[in-house]
GROMACS .gro file of C-alpha atoms in nm:
model
   71
    1ILE     CA    1  10.460   9.054  13.708
    2ASP     CA    2  10.486   9.123  13.335
    3ARG     CA    3  10.832   9.125  13.189
    4ALA     CA    4  10.949   9.456  13.048
    5VAL     CA    5  10.899   9.490  12.674
    6SER     CA    6  11.104   9.748  12.487
    7ILE     CA    7  10.919   9.951  12.226
    8LYS     CA    8  11.246   9.994  12.035
    9GLN     CA    9  11.294   9.618  12.019
   10LYS     CA   10  10.934   9.569  11.907
   11ILE     CA   11  10.975   9.838  11.637
   12GLU     CA   12  11.283   9.659  11.505
   13SER     CA   13  11.105   9.324  11.513
   14ILE     CA   14  10.802   9.454  11.321
   15TRP     CA   15  11.023   9.650  11.078
   16ASN     CA   16  11.228   9.339  10.997
   17ALA     CA   17  10.912   9.134  10.946
   18LEU     CA   18  10.768   9.402  10.716
   19LYS     CA   19  11.087   9.416  10.509
   20GLN     CA   20  11.056   9.041  10.450
   21HIS     CA   21  10.682   9.013  10.387
   22LYS     CA   22  10.574   9.366  10.277
   23LYS     CA   23  10.230   9.309  10.437
   24LEU     CA   24  10.128   9.160  10.771
   25ASN     CA   25   9.810   9.121  10.969
   26PHE     CA   26   9.810   9.273  11.316
   27SER     CA   27   9.663   8.950  11.451
   28ASP     CA   28   9.970   8.765  11.321
   29LEU     CA   29  10.199   9.015  11.493
   30ILE     CA   30  10.034   8.961  11.830
   31ALA     CA   31   9.972   8.587  11.794
   32LYS     CA   32  10.273   8.501  12.011
   33SER     CA   33  10.202   8.770  12.270
   34GLU     CA   34  10.213   8.635  12.621
   35ASN     CA   35  10.014   8.914  12.786
   36LYS     CA   36   9.829   9.240  12.733
   37THR     CA   37  10.149   9.440  12.771
   38ASP     CA   38  10.296   9.273  12.461
   39VAL     CA   39   9.986   9.364  12.260
   40ILE     CA   40   9.994   9.726  12.378
   41VAL     CA   41  10.366   9.761  12.302
   42SER     CA   42  10.310   9.610  11.956
   43PHE     CA   43  10.038   9.865  11.885
   44LEU     CA   44  10.257  10.151  12.010
   45ALA     CA   45  10.541  10.026  11.790
   46LEU     CA   46  10.306  10.033  11.490
   47LEU     CA   47  10.206  10.388  11.571
   48GLU     CA   48  10.574  10.486  11.578
   49LEU     CA   49  10.634  10.321  11.239
   50MET     CA   50  10.335  10.510  11.099
   51ARG     CA   51  10.460  10.836  11.247
   52ASP     CA   52  10.800  10.778  11.085
   53GLN     CA   53  10.616  10.703  10.757
   54LYS     CA   54  10.765  10.355  10.731
   55ALA     CA   55  10.431  10.172  10.743
   56PHE     CA   56  10.060  10.231  10.704
   57ILE     CA   57   9.760  10.039  10.831
   58ASN     CA   58   9.449   9.948  10.635
   59GLN     CA   59   9.131   9.824  10.802
   60ALA     CA   60   8.844   9.724  10.573
   61SER     CA   61   8.571   9.738  10.835
   62ALA     CA   62   8.513   9.843  11.193
   63PHE     CA   63   8.657   9.583  11.428
   64GLY     CA   64   8.809   9.405  11.126
   65ASN     CA   65   9.165   9.285  11.105
   66MET     CA   66   9.428   9.552  11.050
   67GLU     CA   67   9.670   9.502  10.762
   68VAL     CA   68  10.012   9.658  10.812
   69HIS     CA   69  10.186   9.758  10.489
   70LEU     CA   70  10.545   9.861  10.424
   71ILE     CA   71  10.586  10.203  10.262
   0.00000   0.00000   0.00000
């Protein structure tokens, strides 16, 4: 059974990391993920940050690494 992962907690975690580093790779954000649920919640948290216009994502090529930037 996967442990419950809060999207709000993940948003805060990513937001704090972005404030410190200004730019992150998505692969770095999910490097410590223990399961697929963590990866999905991380992606959903990024979508929320984009919707709130706090971050944007740049991807140079199809299937390439996504760079998350602070706005």
